[in-house]
Short mmCIF file of C-alpha atoms and ligand atoms in Angstrom, two decimals:
data_model
loop_
_atom_site.label_atom_id
_atom_site.label_comp_id
_atom_site.label_asym_id
_atom_site.label_seq_id
_atom_site.Cartn_x
_atom_site.Cartn_y
_atom_site.Cartn_z
CA MET A 96 -52.53 -33.38 77.69
CA PHE A 97 -51.85 -32.63 74.14
CA LYS A 98 -52.39 -34.45 71.02
CA LEU A 99 -50.23 -34.83 67.95
CA ILE A 100 -51.98 -32.64 65.50
CA ASP A 101 -52.59 -33.86 61.75
CA LEU A 102 -50.33 -32.48 59.09
CA PRO A 103 -52.35 -29.77 57.20
CA PHE A 104 -51.50 -31.69 53.99
CA ASP A 105 -51.08 -35.17 52.86
CA ALA A 106 -47.55 -36.54 53.88
CA ALA A 107 -46.67 -37.09 50.14
CA ALA A 108 -47.99 -33.69 49.18
CA LEU A 109 -44.73 -31.77 49.52
CA GLU A 110 -42.72 -34.14 47.25
CA PRO A 111 -40.20 -33.86 45.69
CA HIS A 112 -39.18 -30.94 48.07
CA MET A 113 -39.84 -32.95 51.18
CA SER A 114 -40.51 -36.54 50.95
CA ARG A 115 -43.19 -38.82 52.49
CA ASP A 116 -40.53 -40.77 54.35
CA THR A 117 -39.36 -37.59 55.91
CA LEU A 118 -42.69 -36.25 57.00
CA ASN A 119 -43.73 -39.76 58.28
CA THR A 120 -40.59 -39.83 60.42
CA HIS A 121 -40.73 -36.22 61.32
CA HIS A 122 -44.08 -35.93 62.32
CA GLY A 123 -44.81 -39.57 63.04
CA LYS A 124 -41.86 -40.22 65.17
CA HIS A 125 -40.15 -37.00 66.33
CA HIS A 126 -43.10 -34.61 66.85
CA ALA A 127 -45.02 -37.50 68.32
CA GLY A 128 -42.13 -38.40 70.63
CA TYR A 129 -42.03 -34.91 71.89
CA ILE A 130 -45.92 -34.81 72.69
CA LYS A 131 -45.48 -38.18 74.50
CA LYS A 132 -42.66 -36.93 76.81
CA LEU A 133 -44.36 -33.62 77.34
CA ASN A 134 -47.57 -35.42 78.48
CA GLY A 135 -45.60 -37.50 80.73
CA PHE A 136 -43.93 -34.59 82.34
CA LEU A 137 -47.34 -32.74 82.67
CA ALA A 138 -49.03 -35.78 84.33
CA GLU A 139 -46.45 -35.37 87.22
CA ARG A 140 -47.54 -31.78 87.71
CA THR A 141 -50.77 -30.26 89.51
CA ASN A 142 -50.34 -26.70 87.80
CA ALA A 143 -50.19 -27.74 84.32
CA PRO A 144 -51.80 -24.80 82.08
CA SER A 145 -54.51 -25.60 79.52
CA SER A 146 -52.54 -24.25 76.70
CA LEU A 147 -49.25 -25.31 74.98
CA GLU A 148 -48.22 -21.74 74.90
CA GLU A 149 -48.46 -21.21 78.67
CA VAL A 150 -46.96 -24.65 79.27
CA VAL A 151 -43.89 -23.56 77.14
CA ARG A 152 -43.78 -20.17 79.02
CA LEU A 153 -43.97 -21.92 82.25
CA ALA A 154 -41.21 -24.09 81.79
CA LYS A 155 -39.15 -21.38 80.55
CA ALA A 156 -39.94 -19.15 83.84
CA GLU A 157 -39.30 -22.24 86.21
CA ASN A 158 -36.07 -23.09 84.25
CA ASP A 159 -37.54 -26.76 83.77
CA LYS A 160 -35.22 -27.60 80.83
CA LYS A 161 -36.90 -31.25 80.13
CA LEU A 162 -40.34 -29.82 80.22
CA PHE A 163 -39.33 -26.81 78.16
CA ASN A 164 -37.56 -28.82 75.45
CA ASN A 165 -40.50 -31.04 74.91
CA ALA A 166 -43.19 -28.52 74.99
CA ALA A 167 -41.27 -26.04 72.89
CA GLN A 168 -40.26 -28.72 70.54
CA ALA A 169 -44.19 -29.83 70.37
CA TRP A 170 -45.34 -26.28 69.88
CA ASN A 171 -42.48 -25.55 67.07
CA HIS A 172 -43.24 -28.40 65.01
CA GLY A 173 -47.08 -27.57 64.86
CA PHE A 174 -45.88 -24.18 63.87
CA PHE A 175 -43.67 -25.66 61.45
CA TRP A 176 -46.23 -27.67 59.56
CA MET A 177 -48.32 -24.57 59.41
CA SER A 178 -45.39 -22.80 57.63
CA LEU A 179 -45.38 -25.05 54.94
CA THR A 180 -47.47 -25.62 51.73
CA PRO A 181 -47.98 -27.86 48.77
CA GLN A 182 -49.12 -25.12 46.63
CA SER A 183 -46.28 -22.70 45.96
CA GLN A 184 -47.37 -19.31 46.77
CA GLY A 185 -44.70 -17.35 44.91
CA GLU A 186 -44.16 -14.20 46.96
CA PRO A 187 -45.44 -12.37 50.04
CA GLN A 188 -48.10 -9.73 49.52
CA GLY A 189 -49.43 -6.46 51.07
CA GLU A 190 -48.08 -5.53 54.40
CA LEU A 191 -45.76 -8.29 55.06
CA ARG A 192 -44.08 -7.77 51.81
CA ALA A 193 -43.55 -4.01 52.55
CA ALA A 194 -42.04 -4.85 55.88
CA ILE A 195 -39.84 -7.70 54.33
CA GLU A 196 -38.72 -5.03 51.65
CA LYS A 197 -38.21 -2.45 54.30
CA ALA A 198 -35.98 -4.78 56.45
CA PHE A 199 -33.95 -6.50 53.53
CA GLY A 200 -34.39 -4.19 50.60
CA ASP A 201 -36.02 -6.81 48.33
CA LEU A 202 -37.23 -10.44 48.53
CA ALA A 203 -34.24 -11.58 46.68
CA ASN A 204 -31.99 -10.25 49.22
CA PHE A 205 -34.37 -11.62 52.11
CA SER A 206 -33.92 -15.01 50.54
CA GLN A 207 -30.07 -14.81 50.32
CA GLU A 208 -29.90 -13.54 54.08
CA ALA A 209 -32.36 -16.42 55.21
CA LYS A 210 -30.41 -18.90 53.48
CA ALA A 211 -26.86 -17.81 54.75
CA LYS A 212 -28.34 -17.78 58.42
CA GLY A 213 -29.64 -21.13 58.17
CA GLU A 214 -26.61 -22.59 56.70
CA GLY A 215 -24.43 -20.52 59.00
CA HIS A 216 -26.64 -22.16 62.13
CA PHE A 217 -24.37 -24.38 64.04
CA ALA A 218 -26.05 -27.78 64.89
CA SER A 219 -29.78 -28.20 65.70
CA GLY A 220 -32.20 -25.33 65.81
CA TRP A 221 -34.93 -23.13 63.78
CA LEU A 222 -34.81 -20.13 61.52
CA TRP A 223 -37.60 -17.78 62.49
CA LEU A 224 -38.99 -14.90 60.53
CA VAL A 225 -40.65 -12.80 63.34
CA ALA A 226 -42.24 -9.26 63.79
CA ASP A 227 -41.74 -7.09 66.74
CA LYS A 228 -44.44 -4.67 68.27
CA SER A 229 -43.50 -1.98 65.90
CA GLY A 230 -44.24 -4.27 62.85
CA ALA A 231 -40.47 -4.66 61.88
CA VAL A 232 -39.48 -8.10 60.76
CA GLN A 233 -36.31 -10.00 61.29
CA LEU A 234 -34.73 -13.24 60.88
CA VAL A 235 -33.62 -14.94 63.99
CA ASP A 236 -31.89 -18.40 64.24
CA MET A 237 -32.31 -20.04 67.57
CA HIS A 238 -30.89 -23.33 69.19
CA ASP A 239 -32.29 -26.55 69.99
CA ALA A 240 -35.86 -26.13 71.28
CA ASP A 241 -35.83 -22.27 71.75
CA THR A 242 -38.85 -20.41 70.69
CA PRO A 243 -39.92 -17.03 70.18
CA ILE A 244 -43.09 -17.39 71.91
CA VAL A 245 -41.22 -17.01 75.11
CA ASP A 246 -40.66 -13.28 74.06
CA ASP A 247 -43.64 -11.25 74.28
CA LYS A 248 -42.21 -8.64 72.18
CA LEU A 249 -41.93 -11.14 69.11
CA THR A 250 -44.68 -12.71 67.04
CA PRO A 251 -43.37 -15.74 64.73
CA LEU A 252 -44.53 -15.38 60.96
CA SER A 253 -42.61 -18.48 59.75
CA VAL A 254 -40.29 -21.19 60.62
CA CYS A 255 -37.80 -23.50 59.20
CA ASP A 256 -36.69 -26.49 61.12
CA LEU A 257 -32.89 -26.75 61.06
CA TRP A 258 -32.51 -29.91 62.77
CA GLU A 259 -31.04 -32.85 60.44
CA HIS A 260 -34.05 -35.00 60.94
CA ALA A 261 -35.86 -32.29 58.89
CA TYR A 262 -33.80 -32.68 55.65
CA TYR A 263 -31.25 -35.50 55.76
CA LEU A 264 -33.22 -38.11 54.19
CA ASP A 265 -33.79 -35.91 51.37
CA TYR A 266 -30.65 -33.80 51.08
CA LYS A 267 -28.08 -35.53 53.27
CA ASN A 268 -25.81 -32.80 54.65
CA GLU A 269 -26.97 -30.24 52.28
CA ARG A 270 -28.99 -27.90 54.31
CA GLY A 271 -28.48 -25.02 51.91
CA LYS A 272 -30.56 -27.12 49.21
CA PHE A 273 -33.28 -27.61 51.71
CA LEU A 274 -33.23 -24.06 52.72
CA ASP A 275 -33.72 -23.20 48.84
CA ALA A 276 -36.78 -25.49 48.62
CA TYR A 277 -38.41 -23.80 51.94
CA LEU A 278 -37.73 -20.36 50.42
CA SER A 279 -38.45 -20.83 47.02
CA THR A 280 -41.42 -23.17 47.09
CA LEU A 281 -42.56 -24.70 50.45
CA ILE A 282 -42.89 -21.54 52.79
CA ASN A 283 -46.62 -20.65 53.17
CA TRP A 284 -46.83 -16.95 52.75
CA ARG A 285 -50.59 -16.59 53.22
CA PHE A 286 -49.86 -18.07 56.74
CA ALA A 287 -47.01 -15.62 57.31
CA GLU A 288 -49.26 -12.84 56.21
CA ALA A 289 -51.98 -13.83 58.60
CA GLN A 290 -49.60 -14.07 61.28
CA TYR A 291 -48.36 -10.64 60.58
CA ALA A 292 -51.93 -9.14 60.37
CA ALA A 293 -52.50 -10.72 64.07
CA ALA A 294 -49.25 -9.28 65.32
CA ARG A 295 -50.00 -5.68 63.96
CA LYS A 296 -53.42 -6.06 65.78
CA GLY A 297 -51.83 -7.17 69.07
CA GLU A 298 -53.32 -10.70 68.59
CA GLN A 299 -51.52 -13.89 69.49
CA GLY A 300 -51.69 -15.35 66.07
CA TRP A 301 -51.80 -19.24 65.56
CA SER A 302 -52.08 -21.42 68.84
CA TYR A 303 -51.27 -24.92 69.24
CA PRO A 304 -54.82 -26.87 69.27
CA THR A 305 -56.24 -28.22 72.69
FE1 FE2 B 75 -38.13 -31.11 63.52
#
């Protein structure tokens, strides 16, 4: 059984970029709903793994779509909260910055490509910044509940939720404005740097608390 983790900041701390109303609904209703359904499906099983990462991978391997969708959404939202910060952190530093510059030329181009990919994504999903085993970083947009943790070649560094429930109360249909706020202000670069350091050491990085 998994719990709804607390937000790592006050629900009003991201205002005006993300409102208390959005976070109360997104965390308190949407994320909570995925956890509740996940626990319901797990209660029917005798082989439920103890970590959420393993539940996601098991559901994928068994092609159990209901379990996968709820387990992956539970994990993705936990990772999304960690990807946000109330204290704008400017720019990535160190090895992650070097990897972004190698892949995208410079930070401005990275933001431009991230916004274009996020805006261009059709319907619901997630915009991930990931690292592969070589340390190269890339942007990947995934549909619905899809998550890079089912691919052992990839480590997620940061994510932006592209589902309308993430931005509709604050930005209506203007997903691009929400992406601007994420890329310029909300993104937790210190967390992404820690994930990148873990990836370079072959470690798992952040895991959903049990
Ligand atoms: Fe969401």
